[in-house]
């Protein structure tokens, strides 16, 4: 399959089952809501080293938030509900509670309950106030700029992590430009995030290492500087490879985001140095979800 | 009138309902001697009466709808846990006492101890939504533990007395000594009450985000907003003679 001169490799992305939650952070204006969201998801690129993977799903206007203020929707993904819960509590406490003017709400109603303000309330040292509105409980925690309002629970549900595709281009700049275009297109989609810096990964990894302590190491088959030294997957004129990793609430949303991103890359075409689209997998043995590139784009 | 709740009458025929025994003073007599019973089995009951002597209407109600086309006596919806109870006229004392869920709408005035604790009880209202379009008597929200009470009109003296938690909103004029012995909870007033206990301290002017959520909740229950969520309110804290973690919010 070739689109606009770009070869779509006959391979698939292998993704994993994860546990996800959606949160809504509001603040006095979008700037501060975004700061809180970016801080909460700042060190959340990969479960390998960060515990969870996270990102800002969308920017919300006043009409779409529980308290009528500007906000952001954040998605967090963990390999298990317990890890997700611990990370959520730490990140909510250190990144949102601390951020001026913010309030924190659940962005999902279905799924298993996950404590949000349930334990954060103790920061109020006995001066916290509970408010039950219908079947939802909120905590008003006194802080130095007024009150931090936090919903008692959010929910978590099964999700998909690790949808991906690789962009192979003639130069580093061309690969980056193409990926930036893909990220801009994916950012408009609901239910998905791209957890890596700017949504793009340059250090694609393989499982294992020659060093026993490491569980993952560089994927030498896609490193252009190792061409000639290892069994490479790159042609002679490939100058750089970048990867986009996509996590989503549902399998369909991840697949749709991959398709959207690849199409955005292919719009630039071979004329802009884009050579091939590939994907990362582990032979299909580790992940539950397989996204075949050619099926997605058919 | 406590037998007349939807969960009990839902599957009964009018003849069976007419045979239910009611207390009138020191006598008991079948309901059929006091009411004409018509209709078919279902989850909705309409009581047509203009008597203020019908006590315990909706007592222990768990689901369904109960409409009173007229007035009601004391203890309306006492111990109610679910469903919707509406009264077109006024009610007597202790409306919503010990209710833990569901919704009560009183179109007229309510008597004393609205949502309050009956003698010997440690808690009054424990949940649900109690809405009075008219005015309320003294001691509204006495020992209230949870839930929301909205009084669109005025309230008598000692509103939120001995309040444990929950929210009491008074949109008209509140009487003397609001929040006396209040431990926790929120009393929200549209204007200054006639007087506050000396054991309340002023906490200053604030903008509280939770008021927006409260307004949305009120709107979803067809109740008027307490006041705009972004408006500045004046907060009093107390009763310092009694735990002191309650608050009185007054629109600035």
XYZ file of C-alpha atoms in Angstrom, chain A residues 25-37 39 67 69-71 92-104 141 143-149, chain B residues 209:
40
model
C -9.459 20.342 36.182
C -10.940 23.822 36.252
C -9.377 27.113 37.229
C -9.885 30.840 37.121
C -8.838 30.828 33.456
C -7.615 28.406 30.809
C -3.980 29.253 31.465
C -4.083 27.982 35.045
C -6.216 24.969 34.204
C -3.688 24.046 31.531
C -0.781 24.558 33.930
C -2.370 22.183 36.428
C -3.111 19.629 33.717
C 1.934 19.505 35.719
C -18.331 24.530 37.955
C -15.069 27.752 34.712
C -12.499 27.086 31.985
C -10.845 23.704 32.293
C -3.768 15.257 42.450
C -2.192 16.171 45.780
C 1.078 17.533 44.457
C 0.031 19.038 41.134
C -3.615 20.145 41.340
C -4.210 20.835 45.024
C -1.096 23.014 44.967
C -2.016 24.931 41.816
C -3.755 28.301 42.389
C -7.540 28.538 41.861
C -8.029 24.974 40.654
C -10.845 22.522 41.329
C -10.813 18.816 40.487
C -10.600 21.889 51.530
C -6.231 26.457 51.268
C -4.448 29.778 51.243
C -6.251 31.172 48.173
C -9.700 30.101 49.361
C -11.022 26.586 48.944
C -9.892 23.615 46.885
C -13.028 21.890 45.653
C -16.654 27.563 43.783
